[in-house]
């Protein structure tokens, strides 16, 4: 056994830019066990990086900066309302699961860099917590970091990816936006105007797999594109009256994709989108144009990360993402939000099995039996899912030992 004790608190303060696999190896001791992990990780890194240029690496010296003819890079802030699919999109572009995804709002609790390196170009995507208005934040008692992180990410970025979907933009009604694209734009404008002031931005319309008819989607996108081009023109020529073309031009799109006149809407949006990408983050085939565009935005600038690195997370932070995702998928109401997590230790045994010891503490005693489930079924299922996810990323067997406590209470 190669013991290693490590807490998330110490990890957070010592946040490393080294790949999380390197972090794991660096802390997993030495000898035969470490050699076995190294070789399994190399295999994993090769297969993961062979298709999309990303992959899980950090092993065997991927610091190729001096070999690259010219390094190009681009920093993209991925912002939008909670649940629109920002993390799913970032994972899909990187080609690895680095950010937690769930149907619950505010799954992402703080900004994380998802790194996609292809040839000599590195695109760093800042996945951010969902944007909420200050009014809603006050109502929900949203932690300050959830408000600050997206704004910091926008500030630091070269360009902003504003992600929207049908369900959050308008009253959670499925693609209601098709019937009133003008209102759709106004809503986007209202939610993003302030956040994006003065920034280059493009729009990602996600979840298009939910649109019932392709014709409708095409017409909708054409309308939004036309509108955005008009805006771009205004911005480029400084003519403040150019927006009038869209004012009062309320339209809707019928079942066959035809554009009809509808209620006139006041256009309050000032956001200029340079491009619009209708995508489904669940379907990599829809992401080709977007990925090409991202690469084209990169400028000669030294890479921020090594070529094989896919996330700014350290290994314990990545593990926390995977655990939290399972909590969000399995437990209802406030439970996943109030759980506290601690990585007690991890070790690699002689057989190359990664053994992780993890503690979850609940806020209230009554929550503990819910998390554990009948005869331990719920937490066992969660542990198995975590083992599978991590094991497939690392290409090595993982055993996840989870202890559940209620805070200030040592009972098991
Ligand atoms: N049908 C469909 N569902 C999607 C798509 N992209 C994401 N989802 C689902 O939408 C839900 C939210 O996805 P996330 O990636 O966690 O959303 P987010 O914007 O990061 O959410 P927060 O972190 O809470 O701000 C998950 O259940 C995803 O599986 C898509 O293209 N199509
Ligand atoms: Mg997210």
Coordinates of C-alpha atoms and ligand atoms in Angstrom, one line a residue:
X1 CA 0.0 0.0 0.0
X2 CA 1.1 3.5 -0.7
X3 CA -0.6 5.7 1.8
X4 CA -1.4 9.3 1.1
X5 CA -3.4 11.7 3.3
X6 CA -4.8 14.7 1.6
X7 CA -7.7 17.0 2.4
X8 CA -9.6 19.2 0.1
X9 CA -8.9 22.2 2.2
X10 CA -5.2 21.8 1.8
X11 CA -5.7 21.1 -1.9
X12 CA -7.6 24.2 -2.5
X13 CA -4.9 26.4 -1.0
X14 CA -2.2 24.6 -3.0
X15 CA -4.1 24.8 -6.2
X16 CA -1.8 23.5 -8.9
X17 CA -1.6 24.1 -12.6
X18 CA -0.1 20.7 -13.1
X19 CA -2.4 18.1 -14.6
X20 CA -4.6 16.3 -12.1
X21 CA -3.1 12.9 -13.0
X22 CA 0.3 14.3 -12.3
X23 CA -1.0 15.4 -9.0
X24 CA -2.2 12.0 -8.3
X25 CA 1.1 10.4 -9.2
X26 CA 3.0 12.9 -7.4
X27 CA 1.2 12.1 -4.2
X28 CA 0.7 8.4 -4.6
X29 CA 4.2 7.4 -3.4
X30 CA 6.6 5.4 -5.4
X31 CA 7.6 1.8 -6.3
X32 CA 5.7 -1.0 -8.1
X33 CA 2.2 0.4 -7.4
X34 CA 3.2 3.8 -8.9
X35 CA 4.8 2.1 -11.9
X36 CA 1.5 0.2 -12.6
X37 CA -0.5 3.4 -12.4
X38 CA 1.9 5.2 -14.6
X39 CA 1.6 2.6 -17.4
X40 CA -2.2 2.4 -17.2
X41 CA -2.4 6.2 -17.3
X42 CA -0.1 6.4 -20.3
X43 CA -2.4 4.0 -22.2
X44 CA -5.4 6.1 -21.1
X45 CA -3.7 9.3 -22.2
X46 CA -2.9 7.9 -25.6
X47 CA -6.4 6.7 -26.3
X48 CA -8.0 9.8 -24.9
X49 CA -5.9 12.3 -26.8
X50 CA -5.8 10.4 -30.1
X51 CA -9.2 11.7 -31.4
X52 CA -9.8 15.2 -30.1
X53 CA -6.5 16.4 -29.1
X54 CA -7.4 16.7 -25.5
X55 CA -7.4 13.7 -23.2
X56 CA -6.1 12.9 -19.8
X57 CA -2.4 13.1 -19.7
X58 CA 0.1 14.9 -17.6
X59 CA 2.3 11.8 -17.6
X60 CA 5.5 11.2 -19.4
X61 CA 6.5 14.8 -20.2
X62 CA 3.9 16.5 -22.3
X63 CA 5.6 19.9 -21.9
X64 CA 6.0 20.4 -25.6
X65 CA 6.0 24.1 -25.6
X66 CA 9.5 24.4 -27.1
X67 CA 8.6 22.0 -29.9
X68 CA 5.6 23.9 -31.1
X69 CA 6.3 26.2 -34.0
X70 CA 4.0 29.0 -32.7
X71 CA 1.6 28.8 -29.8
X72 CA -1.9 30.2 -30.3
X73 CA -4.4 30.5 -27.5
X74 CA -7.8 31.9 -26.7
X75 CA -9.7 32.3 -23.4
X76 CA -13.4 31.9 -23.6
X77 CA -15.8 32.6 -20.8
X78 CA -18.8 30.2 -21.0
X79 CA -21.8 32.0 -19.3
X80 CA -25.5 31.8 -19.2
X81 CA -28.4 31.0 -16.9
X82 CA -28.3 27.9 -14.7
X83 CA -29.0 24.6 -16.4
X84 CA -28.6 25.7 -20.0
X85 CA -25.8 23.2 -20.5
X86 CA -22.6 25.2 -20.1
X87 CA -20.7 22.4 -18.4
X88 CA -22.0 19.8 -20.8
X89 CA -20.8 21.9 -23.7
X90 CA -17.4 22.5 -22.1
X91 CA -17.0 18.7 -21.5
X92 CA -18.0 18.0 -25.1
X93 CA -15.5 20.4 -26.5
X94 CA -12.7 19.2 -24.3
X95 CA -13.7 15.6 -25.1
X96 CA -13.5 14.5 -21.4
X97 CA -15.7 14.7 -18.4
X98 CA -14.1 17.5 -16.4
X99 CA -17.1 19.5 -15.1
X100 CA -20.1 18.2 -13.2
X101 CA -23.4 18.0 -15.0
X102 CA -26.9 17.6 -13.6
X103 CA -30.5 18.8 -14.2
X104 CA -30.3 20.8 -10.9
X105 CA -29.6 24.5 -11.0
X106 CA -26.1 25.7 -9.8
X107 CA -24.4 22.3 -10.2
X108 CA -21.3 24.4 -11.0
X109 CA -20.3 26.2 -7.8
X110 CA -17.2 27.9 -9.0
X111 CA -15.3 28.8 -12.2
X112 CA -13.1 26.0 -13.6
X113 CA -10.9 26.0 -16.7
X114 CA -11.6 23.3 -19.2
X115 CA -8.7 23.0 -21.7
X116 CA -8.9 21.9 -25.3
X117 CA -5.6 21.7 -27.1
X118 CA -5.5 20.9 -30.7
X119 CA -2.3 21.1 -32.9
X120 CA -0.7 24.4 -31.9
X121 CA -3.9 26.0 -30.5
X122 CA -5.1 26.0 -26.9
X123 CA -8.6 27.0 -26.1
X124 CA -9.3 27.6 -22.4
X125 CA -13.0 27.5 -21.6
X126 CA -14.0 29.0 -18.3
X127 CA -17.0 27.1 -17.2
X128 CA -18.9 29.3 -14.7
X129 CA -21.8 29.1 -12.3
X130 CA -25.2 30.1 -13.8
X131 CA -25.9 33.8 -14.0
X132 CA -28.7 34.9 -11.8
X133 CA -30.1 38.4 -11.2
X134 CA -29.2 40.1 -8.0
X135 CA -32.9 40.1 -7.1
X136 CA -33.1 36.3 -7.5
X137 CA -29.7 35.8 -5.8
X138 CA -31.1 37.7 -2.7
X139 CA -34.2 35.6 -2.7
X140 CA -32.3 32.3 -3.0
X141 CA -29.5 33.5 -0.6
X142 CA -27.0 32.7 -3.4
X143 CA -23.4 32.6 -2.2
X144 CA -21.4 35.5 -3.3
X145 CA -18.9 33.4 -5.3
X146 CA -21.7 32.3 -7.6
X147 CA -22.3 35.9 -8.6
X148 CA -18.7 37.0 -8.8
X149 CA -17.1 34.0 -10.7
X150 CA -19.0 34.5 -14.0
X151 CA -18.2 38.2 -14.0
X152 CA -14.5 37.6 -13.3
X153 CA -14.4 35.0 -16.0
X154 CA -15.9 37.5 -18.5
X155 CA -13.4 40.1 -17.4
X156 CA -10.5 37.7 -18.0
X157 CA -11.7 36.3 -21.3
X158 CA -10.9 37.2 -24.9
X159 CA -14.4 36.3 -26.0
X160 CA -17.7 35.3 -24.3
X161 CA -19.8 32.3 -25.2
X162 CA -23.3 33.2 -24.2
X163 CA -25.2 29.9 -23.8
X164 CA -29.0 29.8 -23.9
X165 CA -31.6 27.1 -24.3
X166 CA -35.3 27.0 -24.8
X167 CA -36.4 26.0 -21.4
X168 CA -34.9 28.6 -19.1
X169 CA -35.2 31.5 -21.5
X170 CA -39.0 31.5 -21.6
X171 CA -41.1 30.1 -18.7
X172 CA -39.7 26.6 -19.1
X173 CA -42.0 26.0 -22.1
X174 CA -40.5 23.9 -24.7
X175 CA -39.2 26.0 -27.5
X176 CA -41.7 28.7 -27.0
X177 CA -39.0 30.9 -28.4
X178 CA -39.8 29.6 -31.9
X179 CA -43.1 31.5 -31.8
X180 CA -41.5 34.7 -30.7
X181 CA -37.8 35.0 -31.6
X182 CA -38.0 38.8 -31.0
X183 CA -39.0 38.2 -27.4
X184 CA -36.3 35.5 -27.2
X185 CA -33.7 38.1 -28.2
X186 CA -35.1 40.7 -25.8
X187 CA -34.9 38.2 -22.9
X188 CA -31.3 37.3 -23.7
X189 CA -30.5 41.0 -23.9
X190 CA -32.1 41.6 -20.5
X191 CA -30.2 38.8 -18.8
X192 CA -26.8 39.4 -20.5
X193 CA -26.6 43.1 -21.4
X194 CA -25.0 44.2 -18.2
X195 CA -22.7 41.2 -17.8
X196 CA -21.3 41.4 -21.4
X197 CA -20.7 45.2 -21.6
X198 CA -18.0 45.9 -24.1
X199 CA -17.0 42.3 -24.7
X200 CA -16.9 40.3 -27.9
X201 CA -19.5 37.6 -27.7
X202 CA -21.1 34.8 -29.6
X203 CA -24.3 33.0 -29.0
X204 CA -24.7 29.3 -28.5
X205 CA -28.3 28.1 -28.7
X206 CA -28.1 24.7 -27.0
X207 CA -30.4 21.7 -26.8
X208 CA -31.6 22.0 -30.4
X209 CA -32.2 18.2 -30.2
X210 CA -35.4 19.2 -28.3
X211 CA -36.7 21.3 -31.3
X212 CA -39.5 19.3 -32.8
X213 CA -38.9 20.4 -36.5
X214 CA -35.7 21.2 -38.2
X215 CA -37.5 23.7 -40.5
X216 CA -38.6 25.7 -37.5
X217 CA -35.1 25.7 -36.1
X218 CA -33.6 26.9 -39.4
X219 CA -36.0 29.8 -39.6
X220 CA -35.5 30.7 -36.0
X221 CA -31.7 30.7 -36.3
X222 CA -31.9 32.7 -39.6
X223 CA -33.9 35.4 -37.9
X224 CA -31.5 35.6 -34.9
X225 CA -28.5 35.7 -37.2
X226 CA -30.0 38.5 -39.3
X227 CA -30.7 40.4 -36.2
X228 CA -27.2 39.9 -34.8
X229 CA -25.6 41.0 -38.0
X230 CA -27.7 44.2 -37.9
X231 CA -26.4 44.8 -34.4
X232 CA -22.8 44.2 -35.5
X233 CA -23.2 46.7 -38.2
X234 CA -24.5 49.2 -35.7
X235 CA -21.6 48.6 -33.4
X236 CA -19.1 48.9 -36.2
X237 CA -20.4 52.1 -37.6
X238 CA -21.4 53.8 -34.4
X239 CA -24.9 54.6 -35.7
X240 CA -27.2 54.4 -32.8
X241 CA -30.3 54.4 -34.9
X242 CA -29.6 51.2 -36.8
X243 CA -31.4 49.1 -34.2
X244 CA -34.6 50.7 -35.2
X245 CA -34.9 48.1 -38.0
X246 CA -35.7 45.5 -35.4
X247 CA -37.8 47.7 -33.2
X248 CA -41.5 46.8 -33.6
X249 CA -40.6 44.1 -36.0
X250 CA -42.3 41.4 -34.0
X251 CA -42.4 38.1 -35.9
X252 CA -43.1 34.5 -35.2
X253 CA -42.3 31.2 -36.9
X254 CA -45.1 28.9 -37.8
X255 CA -45.0 25.1 -37.8
X256 CA -43.6 25.0 -41.4
X257 CA -40.8 27.4 -40.6
X258 CA -42.4 30.4 -42.2
X259 CA -41.8 33.8 -40.6
X260 CA -45.0 35.7 -39.9
X261 CA -45.7 39.0 -38.3
X262 CA -46.8 39.0 -34.7
X263 CA -47.0 41.2 -31.6
X264 CA -44.5 44.1 -31.9
X265 CA -41.9 44.1 -29.1
X266 CA -39.7 46.8 -27.9
X267 CA -36.1 45.7 -28.5
X268 CA -34.2 46.5 -25.3
X269 CA -31.1 44.4 -26.1
X270 CA -27.7 45.9 -26.8
X271 CA -25.7 42.7 -27.0
X272 CA -23.9 42.1 -30.2
X273 CA -23.3 38.5 -31.1
X274 CA -20.6 37.9 -33.7
X275 CA -21.8 34.4 -34.6
X276 CA -24.7 32.1 -33.6
X277 CA -24.3 28.4 -33.2
X278 CA -27.3 26.1 -32.8
X279 CA -25.9 23.0 -31.1
X280 CA -26.7 20.0 -29.0
X281 CA -24.0 19.6 -26.4
X282 CA -25.0 16.0 -26.2
X283 CA -24.3 15.4 -29.9
X284 CA -20.6 16.0 -30.9
X285 CA -21.6 16.0 -34.6
X286 CA -23.3 19.4 -34.0
X287 CA -20.2 21.1 -32.6
X288 CA -17.9 21.1 -35.6
X289 CA -18.5 24.7 -36.7
X290 CA -18.2 26.0 -33.1
X291 CA -14.9 24.2 -32.6
X292 CA -13.6 25.6 -35.8
X293 CA -14.6 29.1 -34.8
X294 CA -13.0 28.7 -31.4
X295 CA -9.7 27.7 -33.0
X296 CA -9.9 30.7 -35.4
X297 CA -10.2 33.1 -32.5
X298 CA -6.8 32.1 -31.0
X299 CA -4.0 34.6 -31.3
X300 CA -0.2 34.1 -30.9
X301 CA 0.0 33.9 -27.1
X302 CA 1.9 31.3 -24.9
X303 CA -0.3 28.5 -23.7
X304 CA -1.5 28.7 -20.2
X305 CA -1.4 24.9 -19.7
X306 CA 0.5 21.9 -20.8
X307 CA -0.8 20.2 -24.0
X308 CA -2.2 17.1 -22.3
X309 CA -4.0 19.0 -19.5
X310 CA -7.8 19.0 -19.7
X311 CA -8.7 20.9 -16.5
X312 CA -7.3 23.4 -14.0
X313 CA -8.7 21.1 -11.3
X314 CA -6.3 19.2 -9.2
X315 CA -7.1 15.5 -8.7
X316 CA -9.0 16.0 -5.5
X317 CA -11.0 18.8 -7.0
X318 CA -11.9 16.7 -10.0
X319 CA -12.9 13.9 -7.7
X320 CA -15.1 16.4 -5.8
X321 CA -16.8 17.3 -9.1
X322 CA -17.5 13.6 -9.9
X323 CA -18.9 13.0 -6.3
X324 CA -21.0 16.1 -6.4
X325 CA -22.5 15.2 -9.7
X326 CA -23.6 11.9 -8.3
X327 CA -25.1 13.6 -5.3
X328 CA -27.1 16.0 -7.6
X329 CA -28.3 13.1 -9.7
X330 CA -29.4 11.0 -6.7
X331 CA -30.7 13.2 -3.9
X332 CA -33.6 15.6 -4.1
X333 CA -34.4 19.0 -2.8
X334 CA -31.7 20.8 -0.8
X335 CA -29.6 17.7 0.2
X336 CA -26.9 17.9 -2.5
X337 CA -26.5 21.6 -1.8
X338 CA -25.8 21.2 1.9
X339 CA -23.5 18.1 1.9
X340 CA -19.9 18.7 2.9
X341 CA -17.2 16.5 1.4
X342 CA -13.8 15.5 2.5
X343 CA -11.2 13.4 0.8
X344 CA -9.7 11.6 3.8
X345 CA -7.0 9.8 1.9
X346 CA -6.2 7.8 -1.3
X347 CA -3.7 5.1 -2.0
X348 CA -2.6 2.8 -4.9
X349 CA -2.2 -0.8 -3.8
X350 CA 0.2 -3.4 -5.2
X351 CA -2.4 -4.5 -7.8
X352 CA -2.7 -1.0 -9.2
X353 CA -6.1 -0.4 -7.6
X354 CA -6.8 3.2 -6.6
X355 CA -8.5 3.2 -3.2
X356 CA -10.2 6.4 -2.1
X357 CA -11.5 7.1 1.4
X358 CA -14.1 9.9 1.4
X359 CA -16.4 11.4 4.0
X360 CA -19.7 13.0 3.4
X361 CA -21.3 14.9 6.2
X362 CA -25.0 16.0 6.2
X363 CA -26.3 19.2 7.7
X364 CA -29.0 17.5 9.7
X365 CA -29.2 14.1 11.4
X366 CA -32.4 13.3 9.4
X367 CA -30.6 13.6 6.1
X368 CA -28.0 10.9 7.0
X369 CA -30.3 7.9 6.5
X370 CA -31.6 9.4 3.2
X371 CA -28.1 9.7 1.9
X372 CA -27.2 6.2 3.0
X373 CA -30.5 4.6 1.7
X374 CA -32.1 1.4 2.7
X375 CA -29.4 -1.0 3.8
X376 CA -26.8 1.3 2.3
X377 CA -28.2 1.0 -1.2
X378 CA -28.2 4.6 -2.2
X379 CA -24.7 5.4 -1.2
X380 CA -23.4 2.1 -2.6
X381 CA -25.0 2.9 -6.0
X382 CA -23.4 6.4 -5.9
X383 CA -20.0 4.9 -5.0
X384 CA -20.3 2.4 -7.9
X385 CA -21.1 5.2 -10.3
X386 CA -18.1 7.3 -9.1
X387 CA -15.8 4.3 -9.4
X388 CA -17.0 3.7 -13.0
X389 CA -16.6 7.4 -14.1
X390 CA -13.2 7.8 -12.5
X391 CA -12.1 4.3 -13.5
X392 CA -12.9 4.9 -17.1
X393 CA -11.1 8.3 -17.1
X394 CA -8.0 6.9 -15.5
X395 CA -8.1 3.5 -17.2
X396 CA -7.5 1.8 -13.9
X397 CA -9.6 0.1 -11.2
X398 CA -11.0 2.3 -8.5
X399 CA -12.5 1.5 -5.2
X400 CA -14.5 4.2 -3.5
X401 CA -15.0 3.9 0.3
X402 CA -17.6 6.5 1.4
X403 CA -18.4 7.2 5.0
X404 CA -21.5 9.2 5.8
X405 CA -21.8 11.3 9.0
X406 CA -24.0 14.1 10.2
X407 CA -22.0 17.2 11.2
X408 CA -20.5 17.1 14.7
X409 CA -21.7 13.6 15.0
X410 CA -19.4 10.6 14.7
X411 CA -22.0 7.9 14.2
X412 CA -21.8 5.8 11.0
Ligands
LIG1 N1 -31.6 17.5 -24.4 C1 -30.4 18.1 -24.1 N2 -30.1 18.2 -22.8 C2 -28.9 18.8 -22.5 C3 -28.1 19.3 -23.5 N3 -27.0 19.9 -22.9 C4 -27.2 19.8 -21.6 N4 -28.3 19.1 -21.3 C5 -28.8 18.7 -20.0 O1 -29.1 19.9 -19.3 C6 -28.9 19.7 -17.9 C7 -28.0 20.8 -17.4 O2 -26.7 20.7 -17.9 P1 -25.4 21.4 -17.2 O3 -24.3 21.2 -18.2 O4 -25.2 20.9 -15.8 O5 -25.9 22.9 -17.2 P2 -25.2 24.2 -16.6 O6 -25.5 25.3 -17.5 O7 -23.7 23.9 -16.5 O8 -25.8 24.4 -15.2 P3 -25.3 25.1 -13.9 O9 -23.9 24.6 -13.6 O10 -26.3 24.8 -12.9 O11 -25.3 26.6 -14.2 C8 -28.3 18.3 -17.7 O12 -29.3 17.5 -17.4 C9 -27.8 18.0 -19.1 O13 -27.8 16.6 -19.4 C10 -28.5 19.2 -24.9 O14 -27.8 19.6 -25.8 N5 -29.7 18.5 -25.1
LIG2 MG1 -22.5 23.8 -14.9

